[in-house]
């Protein structure tokens, strides 16, 4: 990264991706926790998947694993390593 504006553009891009992934995780958790929870009229005991109700399995087991992988992919492919040192501006002589 040569210029300061290029660094800011990259930092804004990384921040947007991080906020987007955090909002997607919240949406995943909220949807899976509340949409798959059994209603009181349905049944007393919900169907279990590996010993967990479906809403818990999706929200608290699959979700963190999925979003940890997505976070690792984001860091690998979106984030860039850049120096924090301020480089002097080049002057044409």
Tab-separated table of N, CA, C and O in Angstrom:
chain	number	residue	atom	x	y	z
A	1	UNK	N	0.846	-1.168	0.000
A	1	UNK	CA	0.000	0.000	0.000
A	1	UNK	C	0.897	1.237	0.000
A	1	UNK	O	1.573	1.511	0.969
A	2	UNK	N	0.831	1.927	-1.058
A	2	UNK	CA	1.696	3.094	-1.191
A	2	UNK	C	1.085	4.340	-0.562
A	2	UNK	O	1.734	5.052	0.164
A	3	UNK	N	-0.157	4.625	-0.846
A	3	UNK	CA	-0.727	5.891	-0.394
A	3	UNK	C	-1.615	5.685	0.818
A	3	UNK	O	-2.133	4.600	1.067
A	4	UNK	N	-1.815	6.772	1.527
A	4	UNK	CA	-2.665	6.747	2.708
A	4	UNK	C	-4.121	6.492	2.327
A	4	UNK	O	-4.840	5.770	3.018
A	5	UNK	N	-4.559	7.042	1.214
A	5	UNK	CA	-5.947	6.840	0.788
A	5	UNK	C	-6.193	5.377	0.415
A	5	UNK	O	-7.288	4.851	0.647
A	6	UNK	N	-5.203	4.701	-0.138
A	6	UNK	CA	-5.353	3.276	-0.453
A	6	UNK	C	-5.475	2.456	0.832
A	6	UNK	O	-6.245	1.491	0.889
A	7	UNK	N	-4.759	2.859	1.854
A	7	UNK	CA	-4.872	2.178	3.154
A	7	UNK	C	-6.265	2.372	3.745
A	7	UNK	O	-6.854	1.439	4.279
A	8	UNK	N	-6.772	3.603	3.653
A	8	UNK	CA	-8.110	3.874	4.183
A	8	UNK	C	-9.175	3.100	3.417
A	8	UNK	O	-10.123	2.589	4.002
A	9	UNK	N	-9.033	3.026	2.097
A	9	UNK	CA	-9.995	2.251	1.304
A	9	UNK	C	-9.995	0.791	1.731
A	9	UNK	O	-11.046	0.178	1.900
A	10	UNK	N	-8.814	0.223	1.916
A	10	UNK	CA	-8.714	-1.172	2.341
A	10	UNK	C	-9.270	-1.357	3.751
A	10	UNK	O	-9.977	-2.324	4.024
A	11	UNK	N	-8.999	-0.420	4.649
A	11	UNK	CA	-9.516	-0.515	6.014
A	11	UNK	C	-11.043	-0.430	6.030
A	11	UNK	O	-11.705	-1.176	6.768
A	12	UNK	N	-11.622	0.435	5.209
A	12	UNK	CA	-13.076	0.522	5.126
A	12	UNK	C	-13.673	-0.753	4.537
A	12	UNK	O	-14.728	-1.223	4.988
A	13	UNK	N	-13.021	-1.312	3.552
A	13	UNK	CA	-13.486	-2.572	2.950
A	13	UNK	C	-13.478	-3.685	3.999
A	13	UNK	O	-14.444	-4.441	4.127
A	14	UNK	N	-12.402	-3.779	4.759
A	14	UNK	CA	-12.303	-4.808	5.792
A	14	UNK	C	-13.351	-4.597	6.879
A	14	UNK	O	-13.954	-5.568	7.365
A	15	UNK	N	-13.589	-3.344	7.263
A	15	UNK	CA	-14.592	-3.060	8.290
A	15	UNK	C	-15.987	-3.429	7.808
A	15	UNK	O	-16.789	-3.997	8.564
A	16	UNK	N	-16.303	-3.129	6.556
A	16	UNK	CA	-17.613	-3.487	6.000
A	16	UNK	C	-17.810	-5.000	5.986
A	16	UNK	O	-18.890	-5.500	6.303
A	17	UNK	N	-16.794	-5.738	5.610
A	17	UNK	CA	-16.890	-7.196	5.609
A	17	UNK	C	-17.087	-7.732	7.024
A	17	UNK	O	-17.879	-8.650	7.252
A	18	UNK	N	-16.362	-7.173	7.990
A	18	UNK	CA	-16.480	-7.640	9.379
A	18	UNK	C	-17.866	-7.344	9.938
A	18	UNK	O	-18.483	-8.204	10.588
A	19	UNK	N	-18.391	-6.151	9.688
A	19	UNK	CA	-19.729	-5.807	10.167
A	19	UNK	C	-20.777	-6.668	9.469
A	19	UNK	O	-21.719	-7.157	10.097
A	20	UNK	N	-20.603	-6.883	8.174
A	20	UNK	CA	-21.537	-7.736	7.433
A	20	UNK	C	-21.561	-9.157	7.959
A	20	UNK	O	-22.631	-9.765	8.106
A	21	UNK	N	-20.393	-9.699	8.262
A	21	UNK	CA	-20.334	-11.062	8.798
A	21	UNK	C	-20.942	-11.127	10.193
A	21	UNK	O	-21.645	-12.091	10.517
A	22	UNK	N	-20.718	-10.109	11.008
A	22	UNK	CA	-21.320	-10.088	12.346
A	22	UNK	C	-22.837	-9.999	12.266
A	22	UNK	O	-23.552	-10.692	13.010
A	23	UNK	N	-23.365	-9.183	11.363
A	23	UNK	CA	-24.815	-9.082	11.187
A	23	UNK	C	-25.401	-10.376	10.627
A	23	UNK	O	-26.496	-10.791	11.017
A	24	UNK	N	-24.670	-11.019	9.718
A	24	UNK	CA	-25.128	-12.307	9.178
A	24	UNK	C	-25.167	-13.366	10.276
A	24	UNK	O	-26.098	-14.183	10.321
A	25	UNK	N	-24.182	-13.348	11.172
A	25	UNK	CA	-24.181	-14.303	12.274
A	25	UNK	C	-25.372	-14.060	13.206
A	25	UNK	O	-26.030	-15.001	13.636
A	26	UNK	N	-25.653	-12.787	13.497
A	26	UNK	CA	-26.800	-12.481	14.340
A	26	UNK	C	-28.096	-12.943	13.671
A	26	UNK	O	-28.969	-13.515	14.331
A	27	UNK	N	-28.228	-12.683	12.376
A	27	UNK	CA	-29.429	-13.108	11.652
A	27	UNK	C	-29.552	-14.624	11.667
A	27	UNK	O	-30.647	-15.169	11.854
A	28	UNK	N	-28.435	-15.322	11.456
A	28	UNK	CA	-28.437	-16.792	11.512
A	28	UNK	C	-28.907	-17.257	12.883
A	28	UNK	O	-29.760	-18.121	13.003
A	29	UNK	N	-28.327	-16.713	13.935
A	29	UNK	CA	-28.670	-17.144	15.287
A	29	UNK	C	-30.133	-16.855	15.587
A	29	UNK	O	-30.850	-17.711	16.094
A	30	UNK	N	-30.579	-15.647	15.276
A	30	UNK	CA	-31.955	-15.254	15.572
A	30	UNK	C	-32.946	-16.123	14.803
A	30	UNK	O	-33.919	-16.624	15.374
A	31	UNK	N	-32.699	-16.328	13.524
A	31	UNK	CA	-33.595	-17.134	12.700
A	31	UNK	C	-33.644	-18.579	13.178
A	31	UNK	O	-34.716	-19.149	13.354
A	32	UNK	N	-32.478	-19.176	13.400
A	32	UNK	CA	-32.472	-20.585	13.799
A	32	UNK	C	-32.969	-20.784	15.224
A	32	UNK	O	-33.598	-21.802	15.532
A	33	UNK	N	-32.752	-19.817	16.098
A	33	UNK	CA	-33.198	-19.978	17.482
A	33	UNK	C	-34.698	-19.791	17.622
A	33	UNK	O	-35.338	-20.489	18.411
A	34	UNK	N	-35.263	-18.859	16.855
A	34	UNK	CA	-36.680	-18.564	17.032
A	34	UNK	C	-37.583	-19.235	16.003
A	34	UNK	O	-38.754	-19.461	16.278
A	35	UNK	N	-37.080	-19.531	14.826
A	35	UNK	CA	-37.930	-20.151	13.816
A	35	UNK	C	-38.039	-21.666	13.986
A	35	UNK	O	-39.016	-22.265	13.556
A	36	UNK	N	-37.044	-22.284	14.597
A	36	UNK	CA	-37.062	-23.732	14.760
A	36	UNK	C	-37.422	-24.170	16.175
A	36	UNK	O	-37.408	-25.358	16.472
A	37	UNK	N	-37.723	-23.234	17.041
A	37	UNK	CA	-38.139	-23.591	18.406
A	37	UNK	C	-39.547	-24.182	18.348
A	37	UNK	O	-40.410	-23.666	17.640
A	38	UNK	N	-39.778	-25.259	19.060
A	38	UNK	CA	-41.112	-25.872	19.013
A	38	UNK	C	-42.134	-25.003	19.746
A	38	UNK	O	-41.825	-24.377	20.755
A	39	UNK	N	-43.319	-24.968	19.217
A	39	UNK	CA	-44.378	-24.219	19.895
A	39	UNK	C	-44.992	-25.090	20.969
A	39	UNK	O	-44.868	-26.309	20.960
A	40	UNK	N	-45.668	-24.471	21.911
A	40	UNK	CA	-46.275	-25.211	23.020
A	40	UNK	C	-47.376	-26.137	22.527
A	40	UNK	O	-47.606	-27.208	23.091
A	41	UNK	N	-48.052	-25.755	21.451
A	41	UNK	CA	-49.143	-26.576	20.930
A	41	UNK	C	-48.619	-27.792	20.165
A	41	UNK	O	-49.339	-28.770	19.984
A	42	UNK	N	-47.373	-27.715	19.700
A	42	UNK	CA	-46.821	-28.787	18.874
A	42	UNK	C	-46.659	-30.076	19.667
A	42	UNK	O	-47.315	-31.062	19.412
A	43	UNK	N	-45.752	-30.048	20.593
A	43	UNK	CA	-45.465	-31.231	21.393
A	43	UNK	C	-44.677	-30.822	22.624
A	43	UNK	O	-44.104	-29.749	22.676
A	44	UNK	N	-44.652	-31.700	23.588
A	44	UNK	CA	-43.929	-31.379	24.823
A	44	UNK	C	-42.430	-31.583	24.634
A	44	UNK	O	-41.633	-30.730	24.983
A	45	UNK	N	-42.022	-32.678	24.043
A	45	UNK	CA	-40.607	-32.949	23.813
A	45	UNK	C	-40.273	-32.780	22.335
A	45	UNK	O	-40.872	-33.426	21.485
A	46	UNK	N	-39.308	-31.914	22.008
A	46	UNK	CA	-38.946	-31.731	20.601
A	46	UNK	C	-38.113	-32.911	20.098
A	46	UNK	O	-37.533	-33.668	20.872
A	47	UNK	N	-38.055	-33.028	18.780
A	47	UNK	CA	-37.192	-34.032	18.157
A	47	UNK	C	-35.745	-33.643	18.407
A	47	UNK	O	-35.371	-32.475	18.263
A	48	UNK	N	-34.915	-34.616	18.768
A	48	UNK	CA	-33.522	-34.331	19.098
A	48	UNK	C	-32.603	-34.757	17.960
A	48	UNK	O	-32.821	-35.773	17.308
A	49	UNK	N	-31.555	-33.981	17.743
A	49	UNK	CA	-30.504	-34.280	16.775
A	49	UNK	C	-29.205	-34.330	17.544
A	49	UNK	O	-28.736	-33.314	18.037
A	50	UNK	N	-28.638	-35.522	17.658
A	50	UNK	CA	-27.448	-35.783	18.469
A	50	UNK	C	-27.646	-35.297	19.900
A	50	UNK	O	-26.736	-34.749	20.526
A	51	UNK	N	-28.832	-35.449	20.397
A	51	UNK	CA	-29.136	-35.101	21.772
A	51	UNK	C	-29.558	-33.658	21.997
A	51	UNK	O	-29.764	-33.252	23.130
A	52	UNK	N	-29.651	-32.859	20.940
A	52	UNK	CA	-30.010	-31.452	21.064
A	52	UNK	C	-31.264	-31.157	20.254
A	52	UNK	O	-31.466	-31.730	19.186
A	53	UNK	N	-32.093	-30.218	20.721
A	53	UNK	CA	-33.203	-29.767	19.880
A	53	UNK	C	-32.654	-29.067	18.632
A	53	UNK	O	-31.545	-28.516	18.654
A	54	UNK	N	-33.423	-29.078	17.561
A	54	UNK	CA	-32.941	-28.526	16.292
A	54	UNK	C	-32.550	-27.058	16.413
A	54	UNK	O	-31.511	-26.651	15.896
A	55	UNK	N	-33.327	-26.231	17.131
A	55	UNK	CA	-33.004	-24.819	17.241
A	55	UNK	C	-31.661	-24.612	17.930
A	55	UNK	O	-30.864	-23.770	17.525
A	56	UNK	N	-31.379	-25.395	18.969
A	56	UNK	CA	-30.106	-25.270	19.684
A	56	UNK	C	-28.954	-25.777	18.818
A	56	UNK	O	-27.882	-25.171	18.776
A	57	UNK	N	-29.184	-26.870	18.138
A	57	UNK	CA	-28.149	-27.452	17.280
A	57	UNK	C	-27.730	-26.469	16.185
A	57	UNK	O	-26.535	-26.271	15.948
A	58	UNK	N	-28.712	-25.822	15.540
A	58	UNK	CA	-28.393	-24.863	14.479
A	58	UNK	C	-27.795	-23.573	15.036
A	58	UNK	O	-26.814	-23.050	14.497
A	59	UNK	N	-28.391	-23.041	16.112
A	59	UNK	CA	-27.971	-21.734	16.623
A	59	UNK	C	-26.652	-21.789	17.378
A	59	UNK	O	-25.839	-20.867	17.275
A	60	UNK	N	-26.424	-22.840	18.143
A	60	UNK	CA	-25.290	-22.850	19.065
A	60	UNK	C	-24.178	-23.837	18.718
A	60	UNK	O	-23.116	-23.807	19.361
A	61	UNK	N	-24.398	-24.691	17.728
A	61	UNK	CA	-23.342	-25.630	17.343
A	61	UNK	C	-22.928	-25.411	15.892
A	61	UNK	O	-21.764	-25.147	15.605
A	62	UNK	N	-23.883	-25.509	14.975
A	62	UNK	CA	-23.567	-25.348	13.554
A	62	UNK	C	-23.183	-23.902	13.239
A	62	UNK	O	-22.224	-23.652	12.505
A	63	UNK	N	-23.930	-22.930	13.788
A	63	UNK	CA	-23.656	-21.518	13.514
A	63	UNK	C	-22.244	-21.082	13.863
A	63	UNK	O	-21.554	-20.514	13.012
A	64	UNK	N	-21.775	-21.311	15.090
A	64	UNK	CA	-20.398	-20.902	15.409
A	64	UNK	C	-19.341	-21.599	14.552
A	64	UNK	O	-18.358	-20.964	14.154
A	65	UNK	N	-19.554	-22.865	14.236
A	65	UNK	CA	-18.587	-23.565	13.380
A	65	UNK	C	-18.581	-22.952	11.990
A	65	UNK	O	-17.518	-22.653	11.426
A	66	UNK	N	-19.767	-22.739	11.421
A	66	UNK	CA	-19.879	-22.162	10.081
A	66	UNK	C	-19.276	-20.767	10.022
A	66	UNK	O	-18.488	-20.454	9.118
A	67	UNK	N	-19.586	-19.929	10.999
A	67	UNK	CA	-19.103	-18.555	10.941
A	67	UNK	C	-17.631	-18.425	11.347
A	67	UNK	O	-16.978	-17.460	10.965
A	68	UNK	N	-17.096	-19.381	12.064
A	68	UNK	CA	-15.656	-19.399	12.301
A	68	UNK	C	-14.919	-19.698	10.996
A	68	UNK	O	-13.899	-19.069	10.682
A	69	UNK	N	-15.453	-20.625	10.220
A	69	UNK	CA	-14.857	-20.931	8.916
A	69	UNK	C	-14.982	-19.731	7.977
A	69	UNK	O	-14.021	-19.369	7.285
A	70	UNK	N	-16.158	-19.093	7.958
A	70	UNK	CA	-16.334	-17.904	7.121
A	70	UNK	C	-15.410	-16.769	7.543
A	70	UNK	O	-14.877	-16.050	6.695
A	71	UNK	N	-15.192	-16.614	8.837
A	71	UNK	CA	-14.279	-15.587	9.330
A	71	UNK	C	-12.844	-15.880	8.887
A	71	UNK	O	-12.118	-14.975	8.470
A	72	UNK	N	-12.443	-17.134	8.963
A	72	UNK	CA	-11.096	-17.500	8.519
A	72	UNK	C	-10.927	-17.242	7.022
A	72	UNK	O	-9.880	-16.743	6.581
A	73	UNK	N	-11.960	-17.554	6.234
A	73	UNK	CA	-11.892	-17.286	4.798
A	73	UNK	C	-11.844	-15.789	4.514
A	73	UNK	O	-11.136	-15.340	3.612
A	74	UNK	N	-12.588	-15.013	5.289
A	74	UNK	CA	-12.575	-13.562	5.123
A	74	UNK	C	-11.185	-13.010	5.419
A	74	UNK	O	-10.669	-12.175	4.669
A	75	UNK	N	-10.566	-13.472	6.485
A	75	UNK	CA	-9.226	-12.986	6.837
A	75	UNK	C	-8.212	-13.387	5.768
A	75	UNK	O	-7.331	-12.606	5.408
A	76	UNK	N	-8.368	-14.571	5.220
A	76	UNK	CA	-7.410	-15.048	4.221
A	76	UNK	C	-7.550	-14.323	2.887
A	76	UNK	O	-6.543	-13.985	2.261
A	77	UNK	N	-8.790	-14.070	2.438
A	77	UNK	CA	-8.987	-13.552	1.092
A	77	UNK	C	-9.348	-12.070	1.016
A	77	UNK	O	-9.158	-11.452	-0.021
A	78	UNK	N	-9.875	-11.471	2.061
A	78	UNK	CA	-10.288	-10.069	1.996
A	78	UNK	C	-9.260	-9.166	2.670
A	78	UNK	O	-8.903	-8.122	2.141
A	79	UNK	N	-8.798	-9.566	3.829
A	79	UNK	CA	-7.852	-8.722	4.570
A	79	UNK	C	-6.482	-8.755	3.903
A	79	UNK	O	-6.071	-9.760	3.339
A	80	UNK	N	-5.776	-7.629	3.996
A	80	UNK	CA	-4.429	-7.534	3.443
A	80	UNK	C	-3.468	-7.083	4.531
A	80	UNK	O	-3.808	-6.259	5.383
A	81	UNK	N	-2.274	-7.624	4.476
A	81	UNK	CA	-1.234	-7.214	5.403
A	81	UNK	C	-0.655	-5.894	4.904
A	81	UNK	O	-0.248	-5.788	3.748
A	82	UNK	N	-0.660	-4.885	5.768
A	82	UNK	CA	-0.104	-3.608	5.365
A	82	UNK	C	0.672	-2.992	6.519
A	82	UNK	O	0.342	-3.209	7.682
A	83	UNK	N	1.649	-2.242	6.163
A	83	UNK	CA	2.490	-1.578	7.153
A	83	UNK	C	1.735	-0.407	7.764
A	83	UNK	O	1.005	0.312	7.085
A	84	UNK	N	1.941	-0.204	9.048
A	84	UNK	CA	1.341	0.939	9.722
A	84	UNK	C	2.291	2.127	9.795
A	84	UNK	O	1.941	3.184	10.305
A	85	UNK	N	3.479	1.935	9.285
A	85	UNK	CA	4.468	3.014	9.262
A	85	UNK	C	4.062	4.070	8.249
A	85	UNK	O	3.569	3.756	7.163
A	86	UNK	N	4.272	5.329	8.591
A	86	UNK	CA	3.985	6.416	7.683
A	86	UNK	C	5.191	6.608	6.780
A	86	UNK	O	6.301	6.854	7.244
A	87	UNK	N	4.951	6.466	5.489
A	87	UNK	CA	6.029	6.625	4.516
A	87	UNK	C	6.069	8.076	4.066
A	87	UNK	O	5.010	8.679	3.828
A	88	UNK	N	7.241	8.639	3.929
A	88	UNK	CA	7.308	10.029	3.454
A	88	UNK	C	6.817	10.102	2.001
A	88	UNK	O	7.013	9.177	1.222
A	89	UNK	N	6.161	11.237	1.687
A	89	UNK	CA	5.658	11.428	0.336
A	89	UNK	C	6.848	11.576	-0.613
A	89	UNK	O	7.848	12.225	-0.321
A	90	UNK	N	6.710	10.963	-1.776
A	90	UNK	CA	7.757	11.071	-2.780
A	90	UNK	C	7.642	12.421	-3.475
A	90	UNK	O	6.563	12.848	-3.871
A	91	UNK	N	8.771	13.094	-3.589
A	91	UNK	CA	8.779	14.392	-4.268
A	91	UNK	C	9.484	14.237	-5.604
A	91	UNK	O	10.505	13.545	-5.709
A	92	UNK	N	8.907	14.838	-6.632
A	92	UNK	CA	9.526	14.779	-7.957
A	92	UNK	C	10.529	15.921	-8.075
A	92	UNK	O	10.220	17.074	-7.876
A	93	UNK	N	11.774	15.573	-8.419
A	93	UNK	CA	12.794	16.600	-8.590
A	93	UNK	C	13.362	16.537	-9.955
A	93	UNK	O	13.428	15.639	-10.647
